[in-house]
Amino acid sequence: MIIAMETAQYQGVYVYFGSRLPTYGSIMANVLKAGVLYFLGAFALGFVLGAMRMFFLVPITGPVMAVLIEIPPMLLFSWFFCRFLTRRYKIPAEVYDRLAMGGIAFAWLMVGDMLIRLLLQEGDLGGALVAFDLPENRIGLGAQIAFALFPLVQSYTGKENSNELS
């Protein structure tokens, strides 16, 4: 059986692909798109749920319990939205591709979170960073780290086609 292989040169290194796989450049473009869309979806939902948490839940339950109530729907949405995006943009189940997608989304999420803190709470950057000393913000950061790892975790769940990009 003869298999025709295609080669692509990426920074002086030849990478061999099966005839159906795209070049590395197009994979990274899809990783970037998926990462930004993953951030946008989670940020939009987080903005809505965060406002509801601050106005309705915090006065009743307190800040820590309110965050603990908000996190499950956020992570559930993130899990399924991540799966949708990895399939839609055909992100390979390779560690570096999945970490790149999650890392891009996480970096933008941190920037967005800091901007919201600075704009709505009218503080300075130092005050926004000190806010991570509060238990509710540490819990939220843990959920954001889980959000960033979802693309990688999903590549190990067996639900993804590891290297098939049809």
PDB file of C-alpha atoms in Angstrom:
ATOM      1  CA  MET A   1       0.000   0.000   0.000  1.00  0.00           C
ATOM      2  CA  ILE A   2       1.474   3.340  -1.032  1.00  0.00           C
ATOM      3  CA  ILE A   3       0.466   6.420   0.936  1.00  0.00           C
ATOM      4  CA  ALA A   4       1.134   9.808  -0.594  1.00  0.00           C
ATOM      5  CA  MET A   5       2.505  12.154   2.030  1.00  0.00           C
ATOM      6  CA  GLU A   6       2.617  15.918   1.830  1.00  0.00           C
ATOM      7  CA  THR A   7       5.270  17.996   3.542  1.00  0.00           C
ATOM      8  CA  ALA A   8       5.180  21.503   4.844  1.00  0.00           C
ATOM      9  CA  GLN A   9       8.146  23.491   6.020  1.00  0.00           C
ATOM     10  CA  TYR A  10       7.575  25.350   9.272  1.00  0.00           C
ATOM     11  CA  GLN A  11      10.504  27.426  10.523  1.00  0.00           C
ATOM     12  CA  GLY A  12      13.084  25.180   8.910  1.00  0.00           C
ATOM     13  CA  VAL A  13      11.518  21.939  10.174  1.00  0.00           C
ATOM     14  CA  TYR A  14       9.687  19.630   7.812  1.00  0.00           C
ATOM     15  CA  VAL A  15       6.369  18.458   9.157  1.00  0.00           C
ATOM     16  CA  TYR A  16       4.695  15.513   7.439  1.00  0.00           C
ATOM     17  CA  PHE A  17       0.930  15.459   7.112  1.00  0.00           C
ATOM     18  CA  GLY A  18      -1.501  12.990   5.681  1.00  0.00           C
ATOM     19  CA  SER A  19      -3.117  14.292   2.529  1.00  0.00           C
ATOM     20  CA  ARG A  20      -6.283  15.426   4.380  1.00  0.00           C
ATOM     21  CA  LEU A  21      -4.646  17.537   7.091  1.00  0.00           C
ATOM     22  CA  PRO A  22      -4.284  21.306   6.754  1.00  0.00           C
ATOM     23  CA  THR A  23      -0.975  23.117   7.117  1.00  0.00           C
ATOM     24  CA  TYR A  24       0.226  24.188  10.519  1.00  0.00           C
ATOM     25  CA  GLY A  25      -0.469  27.854   9.777  1.00  0.00           C
ATOM     26  CA  SER A  26      -4.153  27.236   9.171  1.00  0.00           C
ATOM     27  CA  ILE A  27      -4.368  25.140  12.336  1.00  0.00           C
ATOM     28  CA  MET A  28      -2.940  28.002  14.375  1.00  0.00           C
ATOM     29  CA  ALA A  29      -5.346  30.452  12.735  1.00  0.00           C
ATOM     30  CA  ASN A  30      -8.217  28.189  13.786  1.00  0.00           C
ATOM     31  CA  VAL A  31      -6.758  27.873  17.306  1.00  0.00           C
ATOM     32  CA  LEU A  32      -6.640  31.665  17.556  1.00  0.00           C
ATOM     33  CA  LYS A  33     -10.219  32.062  16.291  1.00  0.00           C
ATOM     34  CA  ALA A  34     -11.522  29.358  18.608  1.00  0.00           C
ATOM     35  CA  GLY A  35      -9.656  30.822  21.599  1.00  0.00           C
ATOM     36  CA  VAL A  36     -11.029  34.321  21.021  1.00  0.00           C
ATOM     37  CA  LEU A  37     -14.581  33.045  20.480  1.00  0.00           C
ATOM     38  CA  TYR A  38     -14.277  30.834  23.565  1.00  0.00           C
ATOM     39  CA  PHE A  39     -13.335  33.924  25.581  1.00  0.00           C
ATOM     40  CA  LEU A  40     -16.128  36.044  24.085  1.00  0.00           C
ATOM     41  CA  GLY A  41     -18.827  33.468  24.855  1.00  0.00           C
ATOM     42  CA  ALA A  42     -17.679  32.916  28.430  1.00  0.00           C
ATOM     43  CA  PHE A  43     -17.125  36.630  29.046  1.00  0.00           C
ATOM     44  CA  ALA A  44     -20.590  37.557  27.798  1.00  0.00           C
ATOM     45  CA  LEU A  45     -22.294  34.941  29.956  1.00  0.00           C
ATOM     46  CA  GLY A  46     -20.048  35.798  32.899  1.00  0.00           C
ATOM     47  CA  PHE A  47     -20.945  39.462  32.603  1.00  0.00           C
ATOM     48  CA  VAL A  48     -24.673  38.668  32.742  1.00  0.00           C
ATOM     49  CA  LEU A  49     -24.373  36.098  35.528  1.00  0.00           C
ATOM     50  CA  GLY A  50     -21.952  38.321  37.439  1.00  0.00           C
ATOM     51  CA  ALA A  51     -24.410  41.199  37.397  1.00  0.00           C
ATOM     52  CA  MET A  52     -27.194  38.892  38.588  1.00  0.00           C
ATOM     53  CA  ARG A  53     -24.893  37.540  41.296  1.00  0.00           C
ATOM     54  CA  MET A  54     -23.958  41.014  42.561  1.00  0.00           C
ATOM     55  CA  PHE A  55     -27.497  42.410  42.576  1.00  0.00           C
ATOM     56  CA  PHE A  56     -29.536  39.384  43.666  1.00  0.00           C
ATOM     57  CA  LEU A  57     -27.408  36.654  45.242  1.00  0.00           C
ATOM     58  CA  VAL A  58     -24.770  38.530  47.245  1.00  0.00           C
ATOM     59  CA  PRO A  59     -27.297  40.380  49.448  1.00  0.00           C
ATOM     60  CA  ILE A  60     -29.027  37.101  50.261  1.00  0.00           C
ATOM     61  CA  THR A  61     -26.209  34.550  50.462  1.00  0.00           C
ATOM     62  CA  GLY A  62     -22.995  36.518  50.822  1.00  0.00           C
ATOM     63  CA  PRO A  63     -20.174  36.766  48.294  1.00  0.00           C
ATOM     64  CA  VAL A  64     -18.629  33.298  48.681  1.00  0.00           C
ATOM     65  CA  MET A  65     -21.890  31.368  48.402  1.00  0.00           C
ATOM     66  CA  ALA A  66     -22.983  33.572  45.488  1.00  0.00           C
ATOM     67  CA  VAL A  67     -19.808  32.697  43.567  1.00  0.00           C
ATOM     68  CA  LEU A  68     -20.286  29.012  44.362  1.00  0.00           C
ATOM     69  CA  ILE A  69     -23.814  29.237  42.924  1.00  0.00           C
ATOM     70  CA  GLU A  70     -22.622  31.067  39.791  1.00  0.00           C
ATOM     71  CA  ILE A  71     -19.736  28.744  38.912  1.00  0.00           C
ATOM     72  CA  PRO A  72     -21.602  25.522  37.914  1.00  0.00           C
ATOM     73  CA  PRO A  73     -23.679  27.095  35.108  1.00  0.00           C
ATOM     74  CA  MET A  74     -20.607  28.994  33.901  1.00  0.00           C
ATOM     75  CA  LEU A  75     -18.472  25.860  33.743  1.00  0.00           C
ATOM     76  CA  LEU A  76     -21.269  23.805  32.199  1.00  0.00           C
ATOM     77  CA  PHE A  77     -21.733  26.376  29.439  1.00  0.00           C
ATOM     78  CA  SER A  78     -17.957  26.615  28.956  1.00  0.00           C
ATOM     79  CA  TRP A  79     -17.593  22.844  28.646  1.00  0.00           C
ATOM     80  CA  PHE A  80     -20.179  22.505  25.875  1.00  0.00           C
ATOM     81  CA  PHE A  81     -19.174  25.729  24.113  1.00  0.00           C
ATOM     82  CA  CYS A  82     -15.564  24.551  24.122  1.00  0.00           C
ATOM     83  CA  ARG A  83     -16.573  21.221  22.601  1.00  0.00           C
ATOM     84  CA  PHE A  84     -18.589  23.031  19.929  1.00  0.00           C
ATOM     85  CA  LEU A  85     -15.660  25.307  19.045  1.00  0.00           C
ATOM     86  CA  THR A  86     -13.036  22.554  18.943  1.00  0.00           C
ATOM     87  CA  ARG A  87     -15.214  20.601  16.539  1.00  0.00           C
ATOM     88  CA  ARG A  88     -16.267  23.644  14.496  1.00  0.00           C
ATOM     89  CA  TYR A  89     -12.685  24.832  14.012  1.00  0.00           C
ATOM     90  CA  LYS A  90     -11.222  21.313  13.873  1.00  0.00           C
ATOM     91  CA  ILE A  91      -8.692  21.886  16.636  1.00  0.00           C
ATOM     92  CA  PRO A  92      -6.403  18.840  16.801  1.00  0.00           C
ATOM     93  CA  ALA A  93      -6.283  16.942  20.069  1.00  0.00           C
ATOM     94  CA  GLU A  94      -2.600  17.794  20.428  1.00  0.00           C
ATOM     95  CA  VAL A  95      -1.494  19.188  23.774  1.00  0.00           C
ATOM     96  CA  TYR A  96       0.043  22.389  22.423  1.00  0.00           C
ATOM     97  CA  ASP A  97      -2.933  23.220  20.189  1.00  0.00           C
ATOM     98  CA  ARG A  98      -5.431  22.706  23.002  1.00  0.00           C
ATOM     99  CA  LEU A  99      -3.284  24.575  25.542  1.00  0.00           C
ATOM    100  CA  ALA A 100      -2.904  27.425  23.061  1.00  0.00           C
ATOM    101  CA  MET A 101      -6.673  27.679  22.623  1.00  0.00           C
ATOM    102  CA  GLY A 102      -7.277  27.651  26.377  1.00  0.00           C
ATOM    103  CA  GLY A 103      -4.349  29.991  27.029  1.00  0.00           C
ATOM    104  CA  ILE A 104      -5.591  32.553  24.513  1.00  0.00           C
ATOM    105  CA  ALA A 105      -9.072  32.473  26.037  1.00  0.00           C
ATOM    106  CA  PHE A 106      -7.664  32.664  29.586  1.00  0.00           C
ATOM    107  CA  ALA A 107      -5.373  35.600  28.787  1.00  0.00           C
ATOM    108  CA  TRP A 108      -8.236  37.578  27.264  1.00  0.00           C
ATOM    109  CA  LEU A 109     -10.477  36.602  30.175  1.00  0.00           C
ATOM    110  CA  MET A 110      -7.920  37.993  32.645  1.00  0.00           C
ATOM    111  CA  VAL A 111      -7.632  41.235  30.659  1.00  0.00           C
ATOM    112  CA  GLY A 112     -11.426  41.561  30.461  1.00  0.00           C
ATOM    113  CA  ASP A 113     -11.820  40.775  34.156  1.00  0.00           C
ATOM    114  CA  MET A 114      -9.252  43.424  35.110  1.00  0.00           C
ATOM    115  CA  LEU A 115     -10.884  46.008  32.847  1.00  0.00           C
ATOM    116  CA  ILE A 116     -14.312  45.352  34.345  1.00  0.00           C
ATOM    117  CA  ARG A 117     -12.866  45.640  37.861  1.00  0.00           C
ATOM    118  CA  LEU A 118     -11.151  48.911  36.972  1.00  0.00           C
ATOM    119  CA  LEU A 119     -14.141  50.441  35.188  1.00  0.00           C
ATOM    120  CA  LEU A 120     -16.978  49.364  37.452  1.00  0.00           C
ATOM    121  CA  GLN A 121     -15.229  49.519  40.781  1.00  0.00           C
ATOM    122  CA  GLU A 122     -13.306  52.683  39.879  1.00  0.00           C
ATOM    123  CA  GLY A 123     -10.127  51.379  41.416  1.00  0.00           C
ATOM    124  CA  ASP A 124      -6.540  51.170  40.393  1.00  0.00           C
ATOM    125  CA  LEU A 125      -4.615  48.186  39.078  1.00  0.00           C
ATOM    126  CA  GLY A 126      -3.054  47.522  42.483  1.00  0.00           C
ATOM    127  CA  GLY A 127      -6.473  47.373  44.100  1.00  0.00           C
ATOM    128  CA  ALA A 128      -7.735  45.024  41.403  1.00  0.00           C
ATOM    129  CA  LEU A 129      -4.802  42.684  42.016  1.00  0.00           C
ATOM    130  CA  VAL A 130      -5.222  42.834  45.805  1.00  0.00           C
ATOM    131  CA  ALA A 131      -8.859  41.776  45.291  1.00  0.00           C
ATOM    132  CA  PHE A 132      -7.569  38.246  44.585  1.00  0.00           C
ATOM    133  CA  ASP A 133      -6.910  38.040  48.323  1.00  0.00           C
ATOM    134  CA  LEU A 134     -10.661  37.612  48.883  1.00  0.00           C
ATOM    135  CA  PRO A 135     -11.912  34.004  49.038  1.00  0.00           C
ATOM    136  CA  GLU A 136     -14.647  34.560  46.430  1.00  0.00           C
ATOM    137  CA  ASN A 137     -12.103  35.873  43.932  1.00  0.00           C
ATOM    138  CA  ARG A 138      -9.756  32.952  44.548  1.00  0.00           C
ATOM    139  CA  ILE A 139     -12.629  30.552  43.913  1.00  0.00           C
ATOM    140  CA  GLY A 140     -13.463  32.434  40.723  1.00  0.00           C
ATOM    141  CA  LEU A 141      -9.822  32.265  39.597  1.00  0.00           C
ATOM    142  CA  GLY A 142      -9.873  28.501  40.126  1.00  0.00           C
ATOM    143  CA  ALA A 143     -12.949  28.252  37.902  1.00  0.00           C
ATOM    144  CA  GLN A 144     -11.219  30.398  35.268  1.00  0.00           C
ATOM    145  CA  ILE A 145      -8.220  28.076  35.315  1.00  0.00           C
ATOM    146  CA  ALA A 146     -10.563  25.102  34.845  1.00  0.00           C
ATOM    147  CA  PHE A 147     -12.159  26.986  31.931  1.00  0.00           C
ATOM    148  CA  ALA A 148      -8.707  27.396  30.365  1.00  0.00           C
ATOM    149  CA  LEU A 149      -7.954  23.685  30.716  1.00  0.00           C
ATOM    150  CA  PHE A 150     -11.232  22.455  29.197  1.00  0.00           C
ATOM    151  CA  PRO A 151      -9.873  22.260  25.615  1.00  0.00           C
ATOM    152  CA  LEU A 152      -7.023  20.035  26.796  1.00  0.00           C
ATOM    153  CA  VAL A 153      -9.178  17.909  29.102  1.00  0.00           C
ATOM    154  CA  GLN A 154     -11.682  17.300  26.318  1.00  0.00           C
ATOM    155  CA  SER A 155      -8.928  15.894  24.105  1.00  0.00           C
ATOM    156  CA  TYR A 156      -8.490  13.112  26.697  1.00  0.00           C
ATOM    157  CA  THR A 157     -12.144  12.287  27.267  1.00  0.00           C
ATOM    158  CA  GLY A 158     -12.456  10.100  24.194  1.00  0.00           C
ATOM    159  CA  LYS A 159     -15.226  12.303  22.796  1.00  0.00           C
ATOM    160  CA  GLU A 160     -12.888  13.987  20.319  1.00  0.00           C
ATOM    161  CA  ASN A 161     -11.386  12.455  17.215  1.00  0.00           C
ATOM    162  CA  SER A 162      -7.762  12.771  18.243  1.00  0.00           C
ATOM    163  CA  ASN A 163      -6.007  13.316  14.908  1.00  0.00           C
ATOM    164  CA  GLU A 164      -8.741  13.005  12.354  1.00  0.00           C
ATOM    165  CA  LEU A 165      -9.644  16.340  10.836  1.00  0.00           C
ATOM    166  CA  SER A 166     -12.245  15.515   8.234  1.00  0.00           C
TER     167      SER A 166
END
